[in-house]
Coordinates of C-alpha atoms in Angstrom, one line a residue:
M1 CA 16.7 11.2 91.2
R2 CA 17.0 14.2 88.9
I3 CA 15.6 14.1 85.3
W4 CA 18.8 13.3 83.4
E5 CA 20.0 10.9 86.1
L6 CA 16.7 9.0 85.8
S7 CA 16.8 9.1 82.0
A8 CA 20.3 7.6 81.9
G9 CA 19.3 4.9 84.3
I10 CA 16.2 4.0 82.3
V11 CA 18.1 3.8 79.0
L12 CA 20.8 1.6 80.5
I13 CA 18.2 -0.7 82.1
A14 CA 16.6 -1.1 78.7
Y15 CA 20.1 -1.9 77.2
V16 CA 20.9 -4.5 79.8
I17 CA 17.5 -6.2 79.4
Y18 CA 18.2 -6.3 75.7
A19 CA 21.6 -7.8 76.4
L20 CA 20.0 -10.5 78.6
S21 CA 17.2 -11.3 76.2
P22 CA 17.5 -14.5 74.1
Y23 CA 15.8 -12.6 71.3
R24 CA 18.3 -9.8 71.2
N25 CA 19.3 -10.7 67.6
D26 CA 15.8 -9.8 66.5
Y27 CA 16.3 -6.2 67.7
P28 CA 19.8 -5.2 66.7
W29 CA 19.0 -1.4 66.8
L30 CA 18.8 -1.7 70.7
A31 CA 22.6 -2.2 70.7
Y32 CA 22.8 1.6 70.1
L33 CA 21.2 2.5 73.4
P34 CA 24.5 3.2 75.1
F35 CA 25.3 5.8 72.5
L36 CA 21.9 7.4 73.2
C37 CA 23.2 7.8 76.8
I38 CA 26.1 9.9 75.7
P39 CA 24.1 13.2 75.2
I40 CA 22.0 12.3 78.3
V41 CA 25.1 11.9 80.5
A42 CA 26.6 15.1 78.9
L43 CA 23.4 17.0 79.8
H44 CA 23.4 15.6 83.3
V45 CA 27.0 16.6 83.9
Q46 CA 26.5 20.1 82.4
F47 CA 23.2 21.1 84.0
E48 CA 22.8 18.9 87.0
G49 CA 26.4 18.2 88.1
P50 CA 28.1 14.8 88.6
R51 CA 28.2 13.1 92.0
W52 CA 29.6 10.0 93.6
E53 CA 26.2 8.4 94.2
M54 CA 25.9 7.9 90.4
A55 CA 29.3 6.2 90.1
P56 CA 27.9 2.7 89.5
I57 CA 25.7 4.1 86.7
Y58 CA 28.6 6.0 85.2
F59 CA 30.6 2.7 85.2
T60 CA 27.9 0.8 83.5
F61 CA 27.5 3.6 80.9
V62 CA 31.2 3.6 80.0
A63 CA 31.4 -0.2 80.0
S64 CA 28.3 -0.5 77.7
V65 CA 29.8 2.0 75.2
Y66 CA 33.1 0.2 75.3
Q67 CA 31.3 -3.1 74.7
E68 CA 29.5 -1.9 71.6
M69 CA 32.4 0.1 70.2
T70 CA 34.8 -2.9 70.4
A71 CA 32.1 -5.5 69.4
Q72 CA 33.0 -7.9 72.2
R73 CA 30.5 -10.5 71.1
T74 CA 32.7 -13.6 71.3
M75 CA 32.3 -14.3 75.0
D76 CA 30.5 -17.5 75.9
I77 CA 26.9 -17.3 76.8
Q78 CA 27.5 -17.9 80.6
T79 CA 30.0 -15.0 80.8
H80 CA 27.7 -12.8 78.7
Y81 CA 24.9 -13.3 81.2
I82 CA 27.2 -12.7 84.2
V83 CA 28.5 -9.5 82.8
A84 CA 25.0 -8.2 81.9
S85 CA 23.6 -9.2 85.3
F86 CA 26.5 -7.4 87.0
G87 CA 25.6 -4.3 84.9
L88 CA 22.0 -4.5 86.0
C89 CA 23.2 -4.7 89.7
C90 CA 25.4 -1.6 89.1
I91 CA 22.5 0.3 87.8
G92 CA 20.3 -0.8 90.7
A93 CA 23.1 0.3 93.2
G94 CA 23.3 3.7 91.5
I95 CA 19.6 4.2 91.7
L96 CA 19.6 3.1 95.4
L97 CA 22.5 5.4 96.3
S98 CA 21.0 8.4 94.4
T99 CA 17.6 7.9 96.0
S100 CA 19.0 7.4 99.5
F101 CA 21.4 10.4 99.2
P102 CA 19.5 12.7 96.8
V103 CA 20.1 16.2 95.6
F104 CA 17.1 17.2 97.7
Q105 CA 14.7 20.0 97.6
L106 CA 13.7 22.4 100.4
P107 CA 10.1 23.3 101.1
A108 CA 9.1 26.4 99.1
P109 CA 8.5 29.5 101.1
R110 CA 4.9 30.4 101.4
G111 CA 4.9 34.2 102.1
P112 CA 3.8 37.0 99.7
Y113 CA 7.4 38.0 98.8
A114 CA 10.0 36.3 96.7
V115 CA 13.4 35.8 98.4
G116 CA 16.7 37.4 97.5
T117 CA 20.1 36.6 99.1
S118 CA 23.6 38.0 99.3
I119 CA 26.8 37.3 101.1
R120 CA 29.0 39.7 103.1
H121 CA 32.4 39.7 104.6
L122 CA 32.7 41.4 108.0
V123 CA 35.8 42.3 110.0
D124 CA 35.7 43.1 113.7
R125 CA 38.9 45.0 114.4
T126 CA 38.1 45.4 118.1
R127 CA 38.6 41.7 118.6
V128 CA 41.3 39.2 117.8
E129 CA 40.8 35.8 116.2
L130 CA 41.2 33.3 119.1
A131 CA 42.6 30.7 116.8
Q132 CA 45.0 33.3 115.2
P133 CA 45.7 36.0 117.7
D134 CA 47.7 38.1 115.3
F135 CA 44.6 38.7 113.1
P136 CA 41.3 40.4 113.7
R137 CA 38.1 38.4 113.9
E138 CA 36.5 37.9 110.5
L139 CA 33.0 36.6 109.7
M140 CA 31.0 35.6 106.7
V141 CA 27.3 36.2 106.8
Q142 CA 24.5 35.5 104.4
I143 CA 21.4 37.7 104.1
W144 CA 18.0 36.5 103.0
Y145 CA 15.5 39.3 102.4
P146 CA 12.1 40.1 100.7
A147 CA 12.6 40.5 97.0
D148 CA 10.5 41.7 94.1
E149 CA 7.7 39.4 93.1
T150 CA 9.4 38.0 90.0
P151 CA 13.2 38.5 90.5
K152 CA 15.5 37.6 87.7
G153 CA 18.8 35.9 88.3
R154 CA 20.6 32.8 89.5
R155 CA 19.1 30.7 92.2
A156 CA 21.6 30.4 95.1
A157 CA 23.3 27.1 95.7
Y158 CA 22.7 25.5 99.1
Q159 CA 26.4 25.4 99.9
D160 CA 29.5 26.7 98.2
R161 CA 31.4 23.8 96.5
A162 CA 34.5 24.8 98.5
T163 CA 32.7 24.0 101.8
T164 CA 31.9 20.4 100.8
T165 CA 33.9 17.2 100.7
F166 CA 33.7 14.3 98.2
W167 CA 31.1 12.6 100.4
N168 CA 28.7 15.5 100.7
A169 CA 29.3 17.4 97.4
R170 CA 25.6 16.9 96.6
F171 CA 24.8 19.8 99.0
S172 CA 26.5 22.1 96.6
L173 CA 24.2 20.9 93.8
V174 CA 21.0 21.7 95.7
R175 CA 19.3 24.9 94.5
T176 CA 17.5 27.0 97.0
H177 CA 14.5 29.3 96.4
S178 CA 16.6 32.5 96.8
V179 CA 17.8 34.6 93.9
V180 CA 21.3 35.9 94.2
D181 CA 21.5 39.7 94.7
A182 CA 17.8 40.2 93.7
A183 CA 16.3 43.7 94.2
V184 CA 14.8 44.3 97.7
A185 CA 11.0 44.4 97.6
G186 CA 9.2 47.7 98.0
A187 CA 10.5 51.2 97.5
N188 CA 10.8 52.6 101.0
G189 CA 9.7 49.9 103.5
R190 CA 11.9 48.6 106.3
Y191 CA 11.9 45.0 107.5
P192 CA 12.6 43.6 111.0
V193 CA 15.9 41.8 111.3
I194 CA 16.4 38.2 112.6
L195 CA 19.9 36.7 113.1
Y196 CA 20.6 33.0 112.8
V197 CA 23.4 31.2 114.7
P198 CA 24.2 27.6 113.7
S199 CA 24.9 24.5 115.6
W200 CA 28.2 23.0 117.1
N201 CA 30.1 22.9 113.8
G202 CA 27.2 23.8 111.6
M203 CA 27.0 26.5 108.9
R204 CA 24.9 29.5 108.2
T205 CA 22.9 27.6 105.5
E206 CA 21.8 24.7 107.8
N207 CA 18.3 26.3 108.3
T208 CA 17.9 27.8 104.8
H209 CA 14.3 26.6 104.5
L210 CA 13.3 28.6 107.7
A211 CA 15.4 31.6 106.7
E212 CA 13.6 31.7 103.3
E213 CA 10.2 31.3 104.9
L214 CA 10.8 34.2 107.2
A215 CA 12.2 36.4 104.4
S216 CA 9.1 35.6 102.3
Q217 CA 7.0 36.9 105.2
G218 CA 8.8 40.3 105.3
Y219 CA 11.9 39.8 107.5
V220 CA 15.6 40.2 106.8
V221 CA 17.4 37.1 108.1
V222 CA 21.2 37.1 108.6
G223 CA 23.0 33.7 109.0
I224 CA 26.5 33.7 110.5
D225 CA 29.4 31.5 109.7
H226 CA 31.9 31.3 112.7
P227 CA 35.4 30.7 111.3
Y228 CA 37.3 27.8 113.0
S229 CA 33.9 26.6 114.4
S230 CA 31.6 26.3 111.4
F231 CA 32.4 23.2 109.3
S232 CA 33.9 25.3 106.6
T233 CA 34.1 29.1 106.0
V234 CA 35.0 30.5 102.6
F235 CA 36.4 34.1 102.4
P236 CA 36.3 36.3 99.3
D237 CA 40.1 36.0 98.8
G238 CA 39.7 32.2 98.5
R239 CA 40.8 31.2 102.0
V240 CA 38.9 28.2 103.3
I241 CA 38.9 27.8 107.0
A242 CA 37.9 24.4 108.3
S243 CA 36.4 23.8 111.7
R244 CA 38.7 23.0 114.6
L245 CA 35.9 21.5 116.6
L246 CA 36.3 17.8 116.8
D247 CA 33.3 15.4 116.4
E248 CA 34.8 13.1 119.1
E249 CA 32.8 10.9 121.4
F250 CA 32.1 13.6 123.9
F251 CA 30.7 11.3 126.6
R252 CA 33.3 8.5 126.3
T253 CA 35.5 9.5 129.2
D254 CA 35.4 12.1 132.0
A255 CA 38.2 13.9 130.3
S256 CA 36.5 14.1 126.9
F257 CA 33.2 15.2 128.6
D258 CA 34.9 18.0 130.6
R259 CA 36.7 19.1 127.4
F260 CA 33.3 19.3 125.6
L261 CA 31.7 21.3 128.3
K262 CA 34.5 23.8 128.5
T263 CA 34.6 24.1 124.7
A264 CA 30.8 24.6 124.5
E265 CA 31.0 27.4 127.2
T266 CA 33.8 29.2 125.2
E267 CA 32.0 28.8 121.9
V268 CA 28.7 30.2 123.3
R269 CA 30.4 33.2 124.7
N270 CA 32.6 33.9 121.5
R271 CA 29.7 33.4 119.1
A272 CA 27.4 35.6 121.2
E273 CA 30.0 38.4 120.7
D274 CA 30.0 37.6 117.0
A275 CA 26.2 38.0 116.9
R276 CA 26.4 41.4 118.7
F277 CA 29.1 42.5 116.2
V278 CA 27.0 41.5 113.2
L279 CA 24.1 43.6 114.5
S280 CA 26.4 46.6 115.1
A281 CA 27.8 46.1 111.5
L282 CA 24.2 46.1 110.2
E283 CA 23.5 49.3 112.0
R284 CA 26.5 51.0 110.4
L285 CA 25.6 49.7 107.0
D286 CA 22.0 50.8 107.3
A287 CA 23.0 54.3 108.4
A288 CA 26.0 55.1 106.2
D289 CA 26.4 52.9 103.1
Q290 CA 24.2 54.5 100.4
T291 CA 25.4 52.0 97.8
D292 CA 24.3 48.8 99.6
P293 CA 20.9 47.7 98.4
I294 CA 19.7 46.8 101.9
A295 CA 20.8 50.1 103.4
H296 CA 17.9 52.1 104.9
R297 CA 15.7 48.9 104.5
L298 CA 16.4 47.5 108.0
D299 CA 14.1 48.0 111.0
L300 CA 16.8 47.8 113.6
D301 CA 14.4 48.7 116.4
H302 CA 12.9 45.2 116.0
V303 CA 15.6 42.6 116.0
G304 CA 15.3 38.9 116.9
I305 CA 17.6 35.9 117.0
F306 CA 17.3 32.2 116.7
G307 CA 19.6 29.2 116.7
F308 CA 19.7 25.4 116.4
S309 CA 21.5 23.1 118.8
L310 CA 24.5 25.0 120.3
G311 CA 23.2 28.0 118.3
G312 CA 20.1 28.0 120.5
G313 CA 22.3 28.6 123.5
V314 CA 24.2 31.3 121.7
A315 CA 20.9 33.0 120.9
A316 CA 19.9 33.1 124.5
Q317 CA 23.3 34.3 125.7
T318 CA 23.3 37.0 123.0
C319 CA 19.9 38.3 124.3
W320 CA 21.2 38.2 127.9
L321 CA 24.1 40.4 126.9
D322 CA 22.4 42.8 124.5
R323 CA 19.0 44.4 124.9
R324 CA 18.8 45.3 121.2
F325 CA 17.6 41.8 120.7
K326 CA 13.8 41.7 121.4
A327 CA 13.0 38.0 120.9
C328 CA 14.9 34.7 121.1
L329 CA 14.1 31.2 119.7
N330 CA 16.1 28.3 121.0
M331 CA 15.7 25.2 118.7
D332 CA 16.6 22.1 120.7
G333 CA 19.7 23.9 122.0
L334 CA 22.3 23.4 124.6
M335 CA 22.6 26.5 126.9
A336 CA 25.6 27.9 128.7
G337 CA 26.9 31.2 130.1
E338 CA 24.9 33.5 132.3
S339 CA 21.7 32.8 130.3
F340 CA 21.7 29.2 131.5
K341 CA 20.9 30.4 135.0
S342 CA 19.3 33.8 134.5
G343 CA 17.3 33.4 131.2
A344 CA 17.6 35.3 128.0
I345 CA 16.0 38.5 129.4
A346 CA 14.1 38.8 126.0
P347 CA 11.0 36.7 125.4
L348 CA 12.2 33.1 124.9
F349 CA 10.7 30.3 122.9
F350 CA 12.0 26.8 123.4
M351 CA 11.5 24.1 120.8
S352 CA 12.5 20.5 121.6
E353 CA 12.2 16.9 120.7
V354 CA 10.6 14.4 123.2
D355 CA 11.4 15.1 126.9
P356 CA 14.5 13.2 128.1
S357 CA 14.1 10.5 130.8
P358 CA 14.7 11.6 134.4
P359 CA 17.1 10.0 136.8
P360 CA 17.7 7.5 138.4
Y361 CA 19.1 5.5 135.5
P362 CA 19.6 1.7 135.2
T363 CA 22.8 0.5 136.7
D364 CA 23.7 -1.5 133.7
I365 CA 24.1 1.4 131.2
S366 CA 27.6 2.4 130.2
P367 CA 29.3 5.4 131.8
A368 CA 29.2 7.2 128.5
K369 CA 25.4 6.8 128.2
R370 CA 25.0 7.9 131.8
R371 CA 27.0 11.1 131.2
E372 CA 24.8 11.8 128.1
K373 CA 21.6 11.2 129.9
E374 CA 22.6 13.3 132.9
L375 CA 23.6 16.2 130.7
Y376 CA 20.4 16.1 128.7
W377 CA 18.3 16.0 131.9
E378 CA 20.3 18.8 133.5
Q379 CA 19.7 21.0 130.4
F380 CA 16.1 20.1 130.2
A381 CA 15.4 20.6 133.9
Q382 CA 17.1 24.0 133.9
A383 CA 15.3 25.1 130.7
R384 CA 11.9 24.1 132.4
E385 CA 12.9 26.1 135.4
L386 CA 13.6 29.2 133.3
F387 CA 10.4 28.6 131.4
S388 CA 8.3 28.4 134.6
T389 CA 10.1 31.3 136.3
F390 CA 10.5 33.9 133.5
G391 CA 7.7 32.7 131.2
G392 CA 7.8 32.1 127.5
Y393 CA 6.8 29.5 125.1
W394 CA 7.6 25.8 124.6
L395 CA 6.8 23.5 121.6
T396 CA 7.6 19.8 121.9
I397 CA 7.6 17.6 118.9
D398 CA 7.3 14.0 120.2
R399 CA 8.3 12.0 117.2
A400 CA 11.1 14.4 116.1
K401 CA 14.8 14.0 116.7
H402 CA 17.5 16.7 117.0
F403 CA 18.0 17.2 113.2
N404 CA 14.3 17.7 112.5
F405 CA 15.1 21.3 113.6
S406 CA 17.4 21.8 110.6
D407 CA 17.5 21.3 106.8
Y408 CA 19.3 18.0 107.4
A409 CA 15.9 16.3 107.9
F410 CA 15.3 16.7 104.1
S411 CA 18.7 15.3 103.1
S412 CA 17.5 11.7 102.8
P413 CA 14.2 9.9 102.7
L414 CA 15.7 7.3 105.1
H415 CA 15.6 8.5 108.7
L416 CA 18.8 6.6 109.5
F417 CA 20.8 8.9 107.1
S418 CA 18.9 12.1 107.7
R419 CA 19.2 11.5 111.5
S420 CA 15.6 12.7 111.9
G421 CA 12.7 11.2 113.7
N422 CA 9.9 9.2 112.1
I423 CA 7.7 12.2 111.9
D424 CA 7.2 13.4 108.3
P425 CA 9.9 16.1 107.9
E426 CA 7.6 18.4 105.9
T427 CA 5.0 18.2 108.7
A428 CA 7.5 19.0 111.3
A429 CA 9.1 21.8 109.3
R430 CA 5.7 23.3 108.6
T431 CA 4.7 23.4 112.3
I432 CA 8.1 24.7 113.3
G433 CA 7.8 27.4 110.6
Q434 CA 4.3 28.4 111.7
H435 CA 5.2 28.8 115.3
T436 CA 8.5 30.6 114.5
L437 CA 6.7 33.1 112.3
A438 CA 3.9 33.7 114.9
F439 CA 6.5 34.3 117.6
F440 CA 8.4 36.9 115.7
E441 CA 5.2 38.4 114.3
F442 CA 4.1 39.0 117.8
Y443 CA 7.3 40.4 119.3
L444 CA 8.8 42.2 116.2
K445 CA 5.7 43.3 114.3
G446 CA 3.1 43.5 117.1
N447 CA 0.8 41.0 115.4
P448 CA -1.4 40.0 118.4
R449 CA -2.4 36.5 117.1
P450 CA -1.6 34.0 119.9
L451 CA 0.8 31.2 119.1
A452 CA -1.6 28.7 120.4
D453 CA -3.9 29.5 117.4
E454 CA -1.4 28.0 115.1
P455 CA -2.4 24.8 113.3
D456 CA -1.2 21.6 114.9
S457 CA -0.3 23.4 118.1
N458 CA -1.7 20.6 120.2
G459 CA -2.0 17.7 117.7
T460 CA -0.8 14.1 118.2
D461 CA 2.9 14.9 117.7
F462 CA 2.9 18.5 119.0
R463 CA 2.5 20.0 122.5
F464 CA 2.5 23.7 122.8
E465 CA 2.8 25.5 126.2
R466 CA 2.8 29.1 127.4
A467 CA 4.0 30.3 130.8
I468 CA 3.6 33.7 132.4
S469 CA 6.7 35.4 134.0
H470 CA 6.7 35.6 137.8
V471 CA 9.8 37.7 138.2
E472 CA 11.7 40.3 136.2
A473 CA 14.8 38.7 134.7
K474 CA 18.1 40.4 135.7
P475 CA 21.6 39.9 134.6

């Protein structure tokens, strides 16, 4: 809980204990505790922001003030204790909800640079929007970059409020470590560029902690929102485009499974073209736009790309299509397109949770579970084939789950709600960050330190592998 949330809870607990005490008449001044909560709640709303998880505490606060203002002291003793006990339960529920669904903090970046961030609107007039064929393809991107050591300004919100719903509004209250529109670090230096492509209906911010870590180490990271695919995309003119991708039960029937595979294939191909366009837009910006603060600061001869989940497959497909991308990181991602059979062409690093179980599968499992297991095994087996044939790197995190490869692992201390494995999320994030940095350092900056030298490379929960290419990958 945040400081003003916690303060309101403590004051209200003290008031309810007073109300339950048989000696409350000896301490009449404690009846004014609800009024002490008024400025506390006002400060909470003003500086922290209200959220639904605090609703039981808000209710208790309002009821307590009303009780004291109207001097409702004529209720019988039994009713008095029932009401006070109910208030205590409400406070407990508010504390439980606020702790289970916190306004979380991301790990602080550890590099020598501070981090700045800015948002850009890009329009690709050579392509039409598949969902609206009368309009060109538009994208929103967020750029994280090395900033001056002590940048002044507003820390960026994790998500725009317009991209959240009532149930996940707390994500717009999270403050990142990036300063909006901070000055780019250094006077003349150029920084390698890394693009980030999100998951199925994920957003550009879903791996902010890793983007900030890379930016603090001297990289420019560009995250992409894909309109009609990303959960919500906000344009400068106020338009909010919701995702048209359904979170249906993909494996429930043969029809829904086939629909999922076809959609995934289309999404991978379309988003790969988005990534290529973003790189071309950065090239034009760097060469021509003298007013843009990142112009002439991009090292576009050294470009990498990484993605989580479906975004990992997009990253591989982008590299297969475009040789400007020199390194690819696939974070527990589903692959499709030509890269699924032919590799990424560029050096490829796989990160994954525990290996899936191979067939044959028990006869008593449901058809949906069988489809799911068969897909995971097919993806894993083909990825291992690419790894052994074309070489690359592989990091397995045994106690992780899919969402440990994103910021969502930090969204709740309860693994059930964060959808993460029982590995400590900070430990997993630190190891993922170390290996990600070492990979891009080697291929984009020429730092020769082997990835296997990274801490925890072969610890209890981590298994690191490296394979040498036996053939030259060809499209």
